[in-house]
Amino acid sequence: MTEDMMDDKKLLAKFAERIPLGRVCEPEEVAAVIAFLASEDASFMTGANVAVDGGVSASNGQPPQE
């Protein structure tokens, strides 16, 4: 769904301004969370929302003020 966006460096830079970690997510990072949730390590987790968003949901979503 975002394949066409990934080649737009200017657009990605604008997104990165709003992400506290300063970059967009790599597919492997989402896959790692999915693998964890499907593993025995998460066997006692129920009904949890796990944000894989580089800190956006923990911030106000605005770019740093200069």
mmCIF file of C-alpha atoms in Angstrom:
data_model
loop_
_atom_site.group_PDB
_atom_site.id
_atom_site.type_symbol
_atom_site.label_atom_id
_atom_site.label_comp_id
_atom_site.label_asym_id
_atom_site.label_seq_id
_atom_site.Cartn_x
_atom_site.Cartn_y
_atom_site.Cartn_z
ATOM 1 C CA MET A 1 0.000 0.000 0.000
ATOM 2 C CA THR A 2 2.895 2.372 0.571
ATOM 3 C CA GLU A 3 5.308 1.080 -2.064
ATOM 4 C CA ASP A 4 4.979 4.207 -4.223
ATOM 5 C CA MET A 5 5.637 6.428 -1.199
ATOM 6 C CA MET A 6 8.894 4.698 -0.299
ATOM 7 C CA ASP A 7 10.694 6.233 -3.303
ATOM 8 C CA ASP A 8 9.616 9.777 -2.382
ATOM 9 C CA LYS A 9 12.505 10.935 -0.153
ATOM 10 C CA LYS A 10 10.934 14.352 0.465
ATOM 11 C CA LEU A 11 7.669 12.795 1.646
ATOM 12 C CA LEU A 12 9.494 10.306 3.892
ATOM 13 C CA ALA A 13 11.470 13.175 5.432
ATOM 14 C CA LYS A 14 8.198 14.965 6.277
ATOM 15 C CA PHE A 15 6.857 11.817 7.932
ATOM 16 C CA ALA A 16 10.124 11.351 9.845
ATOM 17 C CA GLU A 17 9.774 14.851 11.323
ATOM 18 C CA ARG A 18 6.696 13.625 13.199
ATOM 19 C CA ILE A 19 8.169 10.311 14.368
ATOM 20 C CA PRO A 20 10.116 10.572 17.633
ATOM 21 C CA LEU A 21 12.578 7.897 16.472
ATOM 22 C CA GLY A 22 13.194 10.049 13.390
ATOM 23 C CA ARG A 23 12.590 7.461 10.667
ATOM 24 C CA VAL A 24 9.917 5.289 9.128
ATOM 25 C CA CYS A 25 9.498 1.671 10.132
ATOM 26 C CA GLU A 26 11.115 -1.219 8.326
ATOM 27 C CA PRO A 27 8.907 -4.236 7.503
ATOM 28 C CA GLU A 28 11.190 -6.459 9.597
ATOM 29 C CA GLU A 29 10.385 -4.349 12.674
ATOM 30 C CA VAL A 30 6.662 -5.022 12.313
ATOM 31 C CA ALA A 31 7.363 -8.695 11.593
ATOM 32 C CA ALA A 32 9.398 -8.963 14.810
ATOM 33 C CA VAL A 33 6.447 -7.740 16.880
ATOM 34 C CA ILE A 34 4.111 -10.162 15.110
ATOM 35 C CA ALA A 35 6.544 -13.019 15.747
ATOM 36 C CA PHE A 36 6.725 -12.060 19.435
ATOM 37 C CA LEU A 37 2.941 -11.956 19.767
ATOM 38 C CA ALA A 38 2.683 -15.388 18.133
ATOM 39 C CA SER A 39 5.359 -16.842 20.416
ATOM 40 C CA GLU A 40 5.259 -18.487 23.824
ATOM 41 C CA ASP A 41 6.845 -15.318 25.247
ATOM 42 C CA ALA A 42 3.498 -13.565 24.762
ATOM 43 C CA SER A 43 1.370 -16.466 25.985
ATOM 44 C CA PHE A 44 -0.080 -14.500 28.906
ATOM 45 C CA MET A 45 -0.892 -11.369 26.907
ATOM 46 C CA THR A 46 -4.565 -10.806 26.175
ATOM 47 C CA GLY A 47 -6.398 -7.846 24.701
ATOM 48 C CA ALA A 48 -3.331 -5.610 24.423
ATOM 49 C CA ASN A 49 -2.772 -2.984 21.769
ATOM 50 C CA VAL A 50 0.880 -2.854 20.814
ATOM 51 C CA ALA A 51 1.863 0.309 18.980
ATOM 52 C CA VAL A 52 4.602 -0.199 16.409
ATOM 53 C CA ASP A 53 4.837 3.438 15.403
ATOM 54 C CA GLY A 54 8.247 4.771 16.410
ATOM 55 C CA GLY A 55 6.720 6.693 19.303
ATOM 56 C CA VAL A 56 4.061 8.648 17.388
ATOM 57 C CA SER A 57 1.236 7.524 19.691
ATOM 58 C CA ALA A 58 3.280 8.565 22.730
ATOM 59 C CA SER A 59 3.899 12.048 21.323
ATOM 60 C CA ASN A 60 1.674 14.863 20.182
ATOM 61 C CA GLY A 61 2.450 13.939 16.556
ATOM 62 C CA GLN A 62 3.828 17.360 15.728
ATOM 63 C CA PRO A 63 7.274 17.994 14.294
ATOM 64 C CA PRO A 64 9.900 19.466 16.642
ATOM 65 C CA GLN A 65 9.539 23.202 17.156
ATOM 66 C CA GLU A 66 12.523 25.275 16.168
#
